[in-house]
Amino acid sequence: MKRILITLFSLIVIHTNAQRIVSLEECYALANKNYPLSKQTALLQQKSVFEIDALNKGKLPKIDMNAQATYQSDVTGLPILIPNVTPLNKDQYRATLDVNQLLYNGGIIDANTKFKAAQTKTQQQQVEVNLYQIKNKINQLYFSVLILQERKAILISKQVQLTSKIKEVKTGVKFGAILPASELVLEAENLKIKQQLTEIQFDKKRVLDNLSTLIFSPLGKNTTLEKPNIAIDFSKDINRSELKLFDLQNEQIEISKEVISKNNMPKVNAFGQAGYGNPGLNMLDNSFQTFYMLGLKANWNVFDWNKSKIEKQALSISKNIIATEKETFLLNNTVQVQEMENEIKKSEEIIKTDSEIINLREYVVKSSDAQLRNGVITSSEYLVELTNLYEAKNNQKLHEIQLALAKANYQVTKGY
């Protein structure tokens, strides 16, 4: 039993300390799913369902209960007395049930329903636009972590080589072939590397915490971010969510014009009233009576002083405003794309010479290594060349990540 518990505990520890590998696309997906703003898409749809349902209730009969009791200072009377006809009472009572049924309104309810649906699509697309902006923030954080990961790997490699060299120098000092100060110089550099690794550890934790907050997923210290391999197609057209938003805004304006036209259509209602009161419909019968009334009512605003025309003209201007916004967006996007393309090509050219620089630096370090063993140069001079080599390696990784970042930003700018 004890062995089983130990085994289970070991598995838990291994699982806890297991390295987690996260990709850039996974970060995009997590942010798009968990970011608070993303909840608005479903909420807007629910809101639209209720609003459309409320509009359609206008097609159902409208039923009102009314009751009143009044006392008036005077009542209608006849100038002569008529047998069996009593004057009206000054206190009067009435209770009615009124029913109104829409028969025709020119399709205004259906037009408003269509408008609400178009408005919801526009609002949901605006949410998509806002969510898309998060990708740029994710890119900055994600590639900052990648740079820190590469710096850490290079520093560890340098530390391994330096540790090996310290052992050689110690042997040389022991036999008097190398001055003791040479060992101290290398030990100081080794401590400097430890400091840099500590800085990287805390910097990576800070950036990972920010990225974790943005994507709503825990990213521990053992998390490794995967370097994305992005294939760029410069021929692709722009596919940004803003373009669809502009189209939906124009569609909403056209439907608004349709609603304005429907408002001026004639409206026909059927109505009925049933009641009980004193007096009833027969004003000469001064007693409580039941009564009812049925009828049709039509209404048509034949002249609105060109109000509808002016409102449509205002909407046409709104379309022109949207057109200028779209034109401005495309212009700014084109400039950004051109900058990204230039950044990609620049990074590709720089990377071509990085390997050559590293090869030359490695040759120099090998030569310096031999000279240090033979006492021709000091450890400080050797350290300069070793630092130059790892600086070149660091630059190579930095340029590679800058290229990957430029490609990722290019994809985001183009909408892919």
C-alpha positions as a LaTeX table, in Angstrom:
\begin{tabular}{lrrr}
\hline
Residue & $x$ (\AA) & $y$ (\AA) & $z$ (\AA) \\
\hline
Met1 & 0.00 & 0.00 & 0.00 \\
Lys2 & 2.87 & 2.32 & 0.89 \\
Arg3 & 4.49 & 1.68 & $-2.50$ \\
Ile4 & 1.22 & 2.50 & $-4.28$ \\
Leu5 & 0.93 & 5.84 & $-2.42$ \\
Ile6 & 4.53 & 6.70 & $-3.25$ \\
Thr7 & 3.93 & 5.87 & $-6.91$ \\
Leu8 & 0.76 & 8.01 & $-7.03$ \\
Phe9 & 2.56 & 10.89 & $-5.34$ \\
Ser10 & 5.39 & 10.62 & $-7.86$ \\
Leu11 & 2.95 & 10.71 & $-10.77$ \\
Ile12 & 1.28 & 13.82 & $-9.35$ \\
Val13 & 4.63 & 15.57 & $-8.97$ \\
Ile14 & 5.64 & 14.60 & $-12.49$ \\
His15 & 2.32 & 15.85 & $-13.87$ \\
Thr16 & 2.62 & 19.11 & $-11.93$ \\
Asn17 & 6.12 & 19.76 & $-13.17$ \\
Ala18 & 5.41 & 18.57 & $-16.71$ \\
Gln19 & 6.31 & 21.01 & $-19.40$ \\
Arg20 & 3.38 & 22.54 & $-21.22$ \\
Ile21 & 3.81 & 23.54 & $-24.85$ \\
Val22 & 1.51 & 26.30 & $-26.12$ \\
Ser23 & 1.14 & 27.55 & $-29.71$ \\
Leu24 & 0.30 & 31.03 & $-30.98$ \\
Glu25 & $-2.94$ & 29.79 & $-32.57$ \\
Glu26 & $-3.96$ & 28.25 & $-29.25$ \\
Cys27 & $-3.49$ & 31.62 & $-27.56$ \\
Tyr28 & $-5.67$ & 33.28 & $-30.23$ \\
Ala29 & $-8.40$ & 30.67 & $-29.75$ \\
Leu30 & $-8.35$ & 30.90 & $-25.93$ \\
Ala31 & $-8.58$ & 34.71 & $-25.99$ \\
Asn32 & $-11.39$ & 34.64 & $-28.54$ \\
Lys33 & $-13.30$ & 32.11 & $-26.43$ \\
Asn34 & $-12.70$ & 33.40 & $-22.90$ \\
Tyr35 & $-12.29$ & 37.17 & $-23.24$ \\
Pro36 & $-15.25$ & 38.92 & $-21.50$ \\
Leu37 & $-16.13$ & 40.83 & $-24.66$ \\
Ser38 & $-16.78$ & 37.56 & $-26.52$ \\
Lys39 & $-19.83$ & 36.93 & $-24.33$ \\
Gln40 & $-21.56$ & 39.89 & $-25.97$ \\
Thr41 & $-22.15$ & 37.96 & $-29.21$ \\
Ala42 & $-24.55$ & 35.52 & $-27.52$ \\
Leu43 & $-26.07$ & 38.27 & $-25.36$ \\
Leu44 & $-26.79$ & 40.43 & $-28.40$ \\
Gln45 & $-28.49$ & 37.47 & $-30.08$ \\
Gln46 & $-30.67$ & 36.84 & $-27.02$ \\
Lys47 & $-31.53$ & 40.54 & $-26.87$ \\
Ser48 & $-32.51$ & 40.50 & $-30.55$ \\
Val49 & $-34.80$ & 37.48 & $-30.05$ \\
Phe50 & $-36.70$ & 39.28 & $-27.27$ \\
Glu51 & $-36.93$ & 42.55 & $-29.22$ \\
Ile52 & $-38.24$ & 40.81 & $-32.37$ \\
Asp53 & $-40.72$ & 38.83 & $-30.30$ \\
Ala54 & $-41.95$ & 42.07 & $-28.73$ \\
Leu55 & $-42.39$ & 43.63 & $-32.19$ \\
Asn56 & $-44.40$ & 40.65 & $-33.44$ \\
Lys57 & $-46.77$ & 41.02 & $-30.48$ \\
Gly58 & $-48.08$ & 44.08 & $-32.33$ \\
Lys59 & $-49.83$ & 41.73 & $-34.75$ \\
Leu60 & $-51.95$ & 40.26 & $-31.95$ \\
Pro61 & $-55.24$ & 41.77 & $-30.74$ \\
Lys62 & $-54.97$ & 44.55 & $-28.18$ \\
Ile63 & $-57.45$ & 44.07 & $-25.31$ \\
Asp64 & $-58.21$ & 46.81 & $-22.76$ \\
Met65 & $-60.50$ & 46.88 & $-19.76$ \\
Asn66 & $-61.91$ & 50.31 & $-18.92$ \\
Ala67 & $-64.19$ & 51.49 & $-16.14$ \\
Gln68 & $-65.28$ & 54.92 & $-15.00$ \\
Ala69 & $-67.74$ & 56.60 & $-12.67$ \\
Thr70 & $-68.48$ & 60.32 & $-13.02$ \\
Tyr71 & $-70.61$ & 63.03 & $-11.54$ \\
Gln72 & $-71.25$ & 66.08 & $-13.68$ \\
Ser73 & $-72.79$ & 69.43 & $-12.95$ \\
Asp74 & $-75.23$ & 69.24 & $-15.81$ \\
Val75 & $-76.57$ & 66.73 & $-18.33$ \\
Thr76 & $-78.18$ & 66.91 & $-21.74$ \\
Gly77 & $-81.89$ & 67.49 & $-21.46$ \\
Leu78 & $-84.94$ & 68.10 & $-23.67$ \\
Pro79 & $-86.71$ & 71.50 & $-23.65$ \\
Ile80 & $-90.07$ & 69.78 & $-23.16$ \\
Leu81 & $-91.32$ & 67.01 & $-20.94$ \\
Ile82 & $-92.00$ & 63.70 & $-22.67$ \\
Pro83 & $-94.01$ & 60.99 & $-20.97$ \\
Asn84 & $-92.06$ & 57.91 & $-19.80$ \\
Val85 & $-88.73$ & 59.67 & $-20.47$ \\
Thr86 & $-86.78$ & 60.58 & $-17.36$ \\
Pro87 & $-83.90$ & 63.07 & $-17.35$ \\
Leu88 & $-80.35$ & 61.67 & $-17.26$ \\
Asn89 & $-78.69$ & 61.21 & $-13.91$ \\
Lys90 & $-75.76$ & 63.43 & $-13.11$ \\
Asp91 & $-73.89$ & 60.39 & $-11.78$ \\
Gln92 & $-72.97$ & 58.03 & $-14.65$ \\
Tyr93 & $-71.21$ & 54.64 & $-14.75$ \\
Arg94 & $-69.53$ & 52.67 & $-17.49$ \\
Ala95 & $-67.37$ & 49.52 & $-17.82$ \\
Thr96 & $-66.11$ & 48.36 & $-21.24$ \\
Leu97 & $-64.00$ & 45.71 & $-22.89$ \\
Asp98 & $-62.17$ & 47.16 & $-25.93$ \\
Val99 & $-60.54$ & 44.98 & $-28.59$ \\
Asn100 & $-58.34$ & 46.38 & $-31.40$ \\
Gln101 & $-56.93$ & 44.16 & $-34.14$ \\
Leu102 & $-54.37$ & 45.36 & $-36.66$ \\
Leu103 & $-55.44$ & 44.42 & $-40.18$ \\
Tyr104 & $-52.92$ & 46.30 & $-42.30$ \\
Asn105 & $-50.05$ & 48.68 & $-41.57$ \\
Gly106 & $-47.99$ & 48.52 & $-44.75$ \\
Gly107 & $-45.57$ & 45.93 & $-43.34$ \\
Ile108 & $-44.02$ & 48.27 & $-40.75$ \\
Ile109 & $-43.71$ & 45.50 & $-38.14$ \\
Asp110 & $-41.91$ & 43.18 & $-40.57$ \\
Ala111 & $-39.65$ & 46.06 & $-41.63$ \\
Asn112 & $-38.74$ & 46.83 & $-38.02$ \\
Thr113 & $-38.11$ & 43.13 & $-37.40$ \\
Lys114 & $-35.73$ & 43.08 & $-40.37$ \\
Phe115 & $-34.04$ & 46.21 & $-39.06$ \\
Lys116 & $-33.53$ & 44.68 & $-35.60$ \\
Ala117 & $-31.94$ & 41.59 & $-37.14$ \\
Ala118 & $-29.60$ & 43.74 & $-39.26$ \\
Gln119 & $-28.73$ & 45.88 & $-36.23$ \\
Thr120 & $-27.83$ & 42.78 & $-34.22$ \\
Lys121 & $-25.55$ & 41.47 & $-36.97$ \\
Thr122 & $-23.80$ & 44.85 & $-37.10$ \\
Gln123 & $-23.31$ & 44.92 & $-33.32$ \\
Gln124 & $-22.02$ & 41.34 & $-33.31$ \\
Gln125 & $-19.57$ & 42.17 & $-36.08$ \\
Gln126 & $-18.36$ & 45.15 & $-34.04$ \\
Val127 & $-17.62$ & 42.71 & $-31.23$ \\
Glu128 & $-15.60$ & 40.62 & $-33.70$ \\
Val129 & $-13.64$ & 43.70 & $-34.72$ \\
Asn130 & $-12.87$ & 44.56 & $-31.09$ \\
Leu131 & $-11.84$ & 40.99 & $-30.32$ \\
Tyr132 & $-9.54$ & 40.91 & $-33.34$ \\
Gln133 & $-7.49$ & 43.79 & $-31.89$ \\
Ile134 & $-6.43$ & 41.49 & $-29.04$ \\
Lys135 & $-4.29$ & 39.50 & $-31.48$ \\
Asn136 & $-1.75$ & 42.33 & $-31.65$ \\
Lys137 & $-1.39$ & 42.32 & $-27.85$ \\
Ile138 & $-1.00$ & 38.54 & $-27.85$ \\
Asn139 & 1.72 & 38.79 & $-30.51$ \\
Gln140 & 3.76 & 41.25 & $-28.46$ \\
Leu141 & 3.58 & 39.15 & $-25.30$ \\
Tyr142 & 4.02 & 35.80 & $-27.06$ \\
Phe143 & 7.15 & 36.79 & $-28.97$ \\
Ser144 & 8.62 & 38.55 & $-25.93$ \\
Val145 & 8.51 & 35.18 & $-24.18$ \\
Leu146 & 10.11 & 33.50 & $-27.22$ \\
Ile147 & 13.01 & 35.96 & $-27.09$ \\
Leu148 & 13.49 & 35.25 & $-23.38$ \\
Gln149 & 13.41 & 31.49 & $-24.05$ \\
Glu150 & 16.10 & 31.78 & $-26.73$ \\
Arg151 & 18.26 & 34.04 & $-24.55$ \\
Lys152 & 18.01 & 31.52 & $-21.72$ \\
Ala153 & 19.02 & 28.62 & $-23.97$ \\
Ile154 & 22.02 & 30.56 & $-25.31$ \\
Leu155 & 23.12 & 31.64 & $-21.84$ \\
Ile156 & 22.93 & 28.06 & $-20.57$ \\
Ser157 & 25.03 & 26.92 & $-23.53$ \\
Lys158 & 27.57 & 29.65 & $-22.76$ \\
Gln159 & 27.54 & 28.68 & $-19.09$ \\
Val160 & 28.29 & 25.05 & $-19.94$ \\
Gln161 & 31.24 & 26.05 & $-22.10$ \\
Leu162 & 32.46 & 28.51 & $-19.48$ \\
Thr163 & 32.23 & 25.92 & $-16.70$ \\
Ser164 & 34.33 & 23.54 & $-18.75$ \\
Lys165 & 36.88 & 26.29 & $-19.36$ \\
Ile166 & 37.02 & 27.13 & $-15.62$ \\
Lys167 & 37.98 & 23.50 & $-14.88$ \\
Glu168 & 40.80 & 23.71 & $-17.44$ \\
Val169 & 42.04 & 27.00 & $-16.00$ \\
Lys170 & 41.97 & 25.61 & $-12.45$ \\
Thr171 & 44.23 & 22.80 & $-13.59$ \\
Gly172 & 46.56 & 25.31 & $-15.25$ \\
Val173 & 46.65 & 27.46 & $-12.09$ \\
Lys174 & 47.36 & 24.37 & $-9.99$ \\
Phe175 & 50.44 & 23.55 & $-12.06$ \\
Gly176 & 51.50 & 27.19 & $-12.35$ \\
Ala177 & 50.90 & 27.47 & $-16.08$ \\
Ile178 & 48.14 & 30.10 & $-15.71$ \\
Leu179 & 47.87 & 33.03 & $-13.32$ \\
Pro180 & 45.21 & 32.69 & $-10.53$ \\
Ala181 & 43.54 & 35.93 & $-11.69$ \\
Ser182 & 42.51 & 34.19 & $-14.90$ \\
Glu183 & 40.28 & 31.81 & $-12.94$ \\
Leu184 & 38.69 & 34.70 & $-11.05$ \\
Val185 & 37.81 & 36.52 & $-14.28$ \\
Leu186 & 35.99 & 33.45 & $-15.57$ \\
Glu187 & 34.24 & 32.86 & $-12.24$ \\
Ala188 & 33.01 & 36.46 & $-12.27$ \\
Glu189 & 31.60 & 35.95 & $-15.76$ \\
Asn190 & 29.91 & 32.76 & $-14.60$ \\
Leu191 & 28.21 & 34.68 & $-11.77$ \\
Lys192 & 27.13 & 37.32 & $-14.28$ \\
Ile193 & 25.45 & 34.60 & $-16.36$ \\
Lys194 & 23.61 & 33.37 & $-13.26$ \\
Gln195 & 22.34 & 36.92 & $-12.70$ \\
Gln196 & 21.15 & 37.14 & $-16.29$ \\
Leu197 & 19.37 & 33.78 & $-16.00$ \\
Thr198 & 17.63 & 35.02 & $-12.84$ \\
Glu199 & 16.49 & 38.18 & $-14.65$ \\
Ile200 & 15.17 & 36.09 & $-17.53$ \\
Gln201 & 13.33 & 33.82 & $-15.10$ \\
Phe202 & 11.46 & 36.73 & $-13.50$ \\
Asp203 & 10.92 & 38.57 & $-16.79$ \\
Lys204 & 9.45 & 35.44 & $-18.36$ \\
Lys205 & 7.15 & 34.93 & $-15.37$ \\
Arg206 & 5.93 & 38.54 & $-15.66$ \\
Val207 & 5.22 & 38.30 & $-19.38$ \\
Leu208 & 3.64 & 34.85 & $-19.05$ \\
Asp209 & 1.39 & 36.16 & $-16.27$ \\
Asn210 & 0.23 & 38.99 & $-18.56$ \\
Leu211 & $-0.34$ & 36.57 & $-21.42$ \\
Ser212 & $-2.16$ & 34.18 & $-19.09$ \\
Thr213 & $-4.47$ & 37.00 & $-17.98$ \\
Leu214 & $-5.19$ & 37.94 & $-21.58$ \\
Ile215 & $-6.09$ & 34.39 & $-22.72$ \\
Phe216 & $-7.67$ & 33.32 & $-19.40$ \\
Ser217 & $-5.54$ & 30.19 & $-19.14$ \\
Pro218 & $-2.81$ & 29.46 & $-16.55$ \\
Leu219 & 0.73 & 29.48 & $-17.93$ \\
Gly220 & 3.18 & 28.23 & $-15.33$ \\
Lys221 & 6.96 & 28.63 & $-15.19$ \\
Asn222 & 7.36 & 25.32 & $-17.03$ \\
Thr223 & 5.34 & 26.59 & $-20.00$ \\
Thr224 & 7.20 & 26.65 & $-23.31$ \\
Leu225 & 5.83 & 28.69 & $-26.18$ \\
Glu226 & 6.16 & 27.10 & $-29.58$ \\
Lys227 & 7.91 & 29.09 & $-32.29$ \\
Pro228 & 5.33 & 29.49 & $-35.08$ \\
Asn229 & 6.17 & 28.51 & $-38.64$ \\
Ile230 & 4.17 & 31.02 & $-40.67$ \\
Ala231 & 3.99 & 30.79 & $-44.46$ \\
Ile232 & 3.36 & 34.17 & $-46.05$ \\
Asp233 & 1.41 & 34.71 & $-49.26$ \\
Phe234 & 1.90 & 38.33 & $-50.34$ \\
Ser235 & $-0.71$ & 37.96 & $-53.09$ \\
Lys236 & $-3.68$ & 37.47 & $-50.74$ \\
Asp237 & $-6.25$ & 40.26 & $-50.50$ \\
Ile238 & $-7.20$ & 41.96 & $-47.24$ \\
Asn239 & $-9.72$ & 39.95 & $-45.24$ \\
Arg240 & $-10.23$ & 42.12 & $-42.17$ \\
Ser241 & $-13.42$ & 41.91 & $-40.10$ \\
Glu242 & $-13.79$ & 45.70 & $-40.40$ \\
Leu243 & $-14.68$ & 45.34 & $-44.09$ \\
Lys244 & $-17.65$ & 43.13 & $-43.26$ \\
Leu245 & $-18.67$ & 45.64 & $-40.58$ \\
Phe246 & $-18.78$ & 48.44 & $-43.17$ \\
Asp247 & $-20.98$ & 46.27 & $-45.43$ \\
Leu248 & $-23.37$ & 45.46 & $-42.58$ \\
Gln249 & $-23.61$ & 49.13 & $-41.62$ \\
Asn250 & $-24.61$ & 49.98 & $-45.20$ \\
Glu251 & $-27.17$ & 47.16 & $-45.18$ \\
Gln252 & $-28.64$ & 48.51 & $-41.94$ \\
Ile253 & $-28.99$ & 51.97 & $-43.50$ \\
Glu254 & $-30.86$ & 50.58 & $-46.51$ \\
Ile255 & $-33.28$ & 48.75 & $-44.21$ \\
Ser256 & $-33.74$ & 52.00 & $-42.22$ \\
Lys257 & $-34.86$ & 53.69 & $-45.44$ \\
Glu258 & $-37.37$ & 50.87 & $-45.94$ \\
Val259 & $-38.73$ & 51.41 & $-42.42$ \\
Ile260 & $-39.19$ & 55.14 & $-43.13$ \\
Ser261 & $-41.17$ & 54.34 & $-46.30$ \\
Lys262 & $-43.40$ & 51.88 & $-44.44$ \\
Asn263 & $-44.21$ & 54.50 & $-41.79$ \\
Asn264 & $-46.19$ & 56.49 & $-44.37$ \\
Met265 & $-48.33$ & 53.55 & $-45.49$ \\
Pro266 & $-52.05$ & 53.51 & $-44.55$ \\
Lys267 & $-53.04$ & 51.63 & $-41.40$ \\
Val268 & $-56.31$ & 49.74 & $-40.95$ \\
Asn269 & $-57.61$ & 48.39 & $-37.63$ \\
Ala270 & $-60.75$ & 46.51 & $-36.66$ \\
Phe271 & $-62.18$ & 47.32 & $-33.27$ \\
Gly272 & $-64.94$ & 46.13 & $-31.01$ \\
Gln273 & $-66.35$ & 47.32 & $-27.71$ \\
Ala274 & $-68.65$ & 45.59 & $-25.28$ \\
Gly275 & $-69.84$ & 47.31 & $-22.13$ \\
Tyr276 & $-72.26$ & 47.82 & $-19.31$ \\
Gly277 & $-73.25$ & 51.20 & $-17.97$ \\
Asn278 & $-75.75$ & 53.88 & $-17.12$ \\
Pro279 & $-76.58$ & 55.28 & $-19.56$ \\
Gly280 & $-75.77$ & 52.87 & $-22.40$ \\
Leu281 & $-75.77$ & 53.79 & $-26.06$ \\
Asn282 & $-79.41$ & 54.84 & $-25.77$ \\
Met283 & $-79.06$ & 58.18 & $-24.02$ \\
Leu284 & $-82.83$ & 58.41 & $-23.46$ \\
Asp285 & $-82.85$ & 55.22 & $-21.38$ \\
Asn286 & $-81.74$ & 56.28 & $-17.91$ \\
Ser287 & $-80.90$ & 52.78 & $-16.62$ \\
Phe288 & $-78.06$ & 50.25 & $-16.59$ \\
Gln289 & $-77.72$ & 48.59 & $-20.00$ \\
Thr290 & $-75.39$ & 46.25 & $-21.88$ \\
Phe291 & $-74.11$ & 47.41 & $-25.27$ \\
Tyr292 & $-71.56$ & 46.66 & $-27.95$ \\
Met293 & $-69.98$ & 48.34 & $-30.99$ \\
Leu294 & $-68.02$ & 46.96 & $-33.98$ \\
Gly295 & $-66.14$ & 48.87 & $-36.66$ \\
Leu296 & $-63.13$ & 49.58 & $-38.83$ \\
Lys297 & $-60.69$ & 52.45 & $-38.54$ \\
Ala298 & $-58.27$ & 53.68 & $-41.20$ \\
Asn299 & $-55.46$ & 56.18 & $-40.87$ \\
Trp300 & $-53.16$ & 57.54 & $-43.55$ \\
Asn301 & $-50.76$ & 60.41 & $-43.22$ \\
Val302 & $-50.88$ & 61.58 & $-46.83$ \\
Phe303 & $-48.49$ & 64.51 & $-46.35$ \\
Asp304 & $-45.62$ & 64.66 & $-43.84$ \\
Trp305 & $-43.97$ & 67.89 & $-45.05$ \\
Asn306 & $-41.15$ & 65.91 & $-46.72$ \\
Lys307 & $-40.02$ & 64.53 & $-43.37$ \\
Ser308 & $-39.43$ & 61.06 & $-44.83$ \\
Lys309 & $-37.47$ & 62.47 & $-47.73$ \\
Ile310 & $-35.21$ & 64.45 & $-45.40$ \\
Glu311 & $-34.63$ & 61.44 & $-43.16$ \\
Lys312 & $-33.62$ & 59.34 & $-46.18$ \\
Gln313 & $-31.25$ & 62.09 & $-47.33$ \\
Ala314 & $-29.62$ & 62.05 & $-43.88$ \\
Leu315 & $-29.19$ & 58.27 & $-44.13$ \\
Ser316 & $-27.60$ & 58.65 & $-47.58$ \\
Ile317 & $-25.06$ & 61.02 & $-46.04$ \\
Ser318 & $-24.41$ & 58.38 & $-43.35$ \\
Lys319 & $-23.58$ & 55.93 & $-46.15$ \\
Asn320 & $-21.12$ & 58.45 & $-47.59$ \\
Ile321 & $-19.51$ & 58.78 & $-44.16$ \\
Ile322 & $-19.13$ & 54.99 & $-43.94$ \\
Ala323 & $-17.59$ & 54.99 & $-47.42$ \\
Thr324 & $-14.95$ & 57.52 & $-46.31$ \\
Glu325 & $-14.26$ & 55.46 & $-43.16$ \\
Lys326 & $-13.79$ & 52.35 & $-45.29$ \\
Glu327 & $-11.51$ & 54.20 & $-47.70$ \\
Thr328 & $-9.44$ & 55.55 & $-44.79$ \\
Phe329 & $-9.19$ & 52.11 & $-43.22$ \\
Leu330 & $-8.02$ & 50.52 & $-46.47$ \\
Leu331 & $-5.44$ & 53.27 & $-46.97$ \\
Asn332 & $-4.02$ & 52.90 & $-43.45$ \\
Asn333 & $-4.09$ & 49.11 & $-43.76$ \\
Thr334 & $-2.19$ & 49.26 & $-47.05$ \\
Val335 & 0.52 & 51.38 & $-45.43$ \\
Gln336 & 0.77 & 48.91 & $-42.53$ \\
Val337 & 0.98 & 45.95 & $-44.91$ \\
Gln338 & 3.76 & 47.64 & $-46.87$ \\
Glu339 & 5.68 & 48.26 & $-43.64$ \\
Met340 & 5.23 & 44.62 & $-42.60$ \\
Glu341 & 6.41 & 43.36 & $-46.00$ \\
Asn342 & 9.51 & 45.55 & $-45.76$ \\
Glu343 & 10.18 & 44.30 & $-42.20$ \\
Ile344 & 9.89 & 40.67 & $-43.33$ \\
Lys345 & 12.26 & 41.14 & $-46.27$ \\
Lys346 & 14.74 & 43.09 & $-44.12$ \\
Ser347 & 14.81 & 40.35 & $-41.46$ \\
Glu348 & 15.27 & 37.66 & $-44.11$ \\
Glu349 & 18.28 & 39.48 & $-45.55$ \\
Ile350 & 19.85 & 40.04 & $-42.12$ \\
Ile351 & 19.43 & 36.37 & $-41.17$ \\
Lys352 & 21.41 & 35.30 & $-44.26$ \\
Thr353 & 24.64 & 36.74 & $-42.78$ \\
Asp354 & 24.06 & 35.60 & $-39.19$ \\
Ser355 & 25.37 & 32.08 & $-39.84$ \\
Glu356 & 28.50 & 33.45 & $-41.52$ \\
Ile357 & 29.20 & 35.72 & $-38.55$ \\
Ile358 & 28.75 & 32.81 & $-36.10$ \\
Asn359 & 31.12 & 30.57 & $-38.11$ \\
Leu360 & 33.80 & 33.25 & $-38.02$ \\
Arg361 & 33.28 & 33.88 & $-34.31$ \\
Glu362 & 33.55 & 30.15 & $-33.55$ \\
Tyr363 & 36.84 & 29.98 & $-35.41$ \\
Val364 & 38.17 & 32.95 & $-33.40$ \\
Val365 & 37.05 & 31.37 & $-30.11$ \\
Lys366 & 38.80 & 28.09 & $-30.95$ \\
Ser367 & 41.97 & 30.04 & $-31.69$ \\
Ser368 & 41.64 & 32.02 & $-28.46$ \\
Asp369 & 41.07 & 28.79 & $-26.54$ \\
Ala370 & 44.36 & 27.39 & $-27.75$ \\
Gln371 & 46.15 & 30.65 & $-27.01$ \\
Leu372 & 44.73 & 30.71 & $-23.45$ \\
Arg373 & 45.93 & 27.17 & $-22.79$ \\
Asn374 & 49.40 & 28.13 & $-23.97$ \\
Gly375 & 49.44 & 31.32 & $-21.91$ \\
Val376 & 49.62 & 33.59 & $-24.98$ \\
Ile377 & 46.49 & 35.57 & $-24.02$ \\
Thr378 & 44.71 & 36.26 & $-20.74$ \\
Ser379 & 41.33 & 34.88 & $-19.74$ \\
Ser380 & 39.88 & 38.38 & $-20.16$ \\
Glu381 & 40.86 & 38.40 & $-23.82$ \\
Tyr382 & 39.44 & 34.92 & $-24.26$ \\
Leu383 & 36.24 & 36.00 & $-22.53$ \\
Val384 & 35.82 & 38.90 & $-24.96$ \\
Glu385 & 35.84 & 36.53 & $-27.92$ \\
Leu386 & 33.55 & 34.03 & $-26.18$ \\
Thr387 & 31.07 & 36.82 & $-25.39$ \\
Asn388 & 31.21 & 38.00 & $-29.01$ \\
Leu389 & 30.37 & 34.48 & $-30.19$ \\
Tyr390 & 27.32 & 34.15 & $-27.97$ \\
Glu391 & 26.22 & 37.69 & $-28.76$ \\
Ala392 & 26.24 & 36.67 & $-32.44$ \\
Lys393 & 24.19 & 33.57 & $-31.61$ \\
Asn394 & 21.81 & 35.68 & $-29.58$ \\
Asn395 & 21.45 & 38.12 & $-32.49$ \\
Gln396 & 20.67 & 35.26 & $-34.84$ \\
Lys397 & 17.84 & 34.00 & $-32.61$ \\
Leu398 & 16.61 & 37.56 & $-32.10$ \\
His399 & 16.47 & 38.14 & $-35.86$ \\
Glu400 & 14.63 & 34.84 & $-36.39$ \\
Ile401 & 12.01 & 35.78 & $-33.78$ \\
Gln402 & 11.72 & 39.29 & $-35.23$ \\
Leu403 & 11.02 & 37.68 & $-38.60$ \\
Ala404 & 8.39 & 35.39 & $-37.06$ \\
Leu405 & 6.81 & 38.38 & $-35.27$ \\
Ala406 & 6.78 & 40.39 & $-38.50$ \\
Lys407 & 5.04 & 37.50 & $-40.26$ \\
Ala408 & 2.50 & 37.13 & $-37.44$ \\
Asn409 & 1.77 & 40.87 & $-37.48$ \\
Tyr410 & 1.47 & 40.71 & $-41.27$ \\
Gln411 & $-1.13$ & 37.95 & $-41.00$ \\
Val412 & $-3.09$ & 39.92 & $-38.40$ \\
Thr413 & $-2.91$ & 43.11 & $-40.47$ \\
Lys414 & $-4.19$ & 41.30 & $-43.58$ \\
Gly415 & $-6.91$ & 39.51 & $-41.58$ \\
Tyr416 & $-5.73$ & 35.89 & $-41.77$ \\
\hline
\end{tabular}
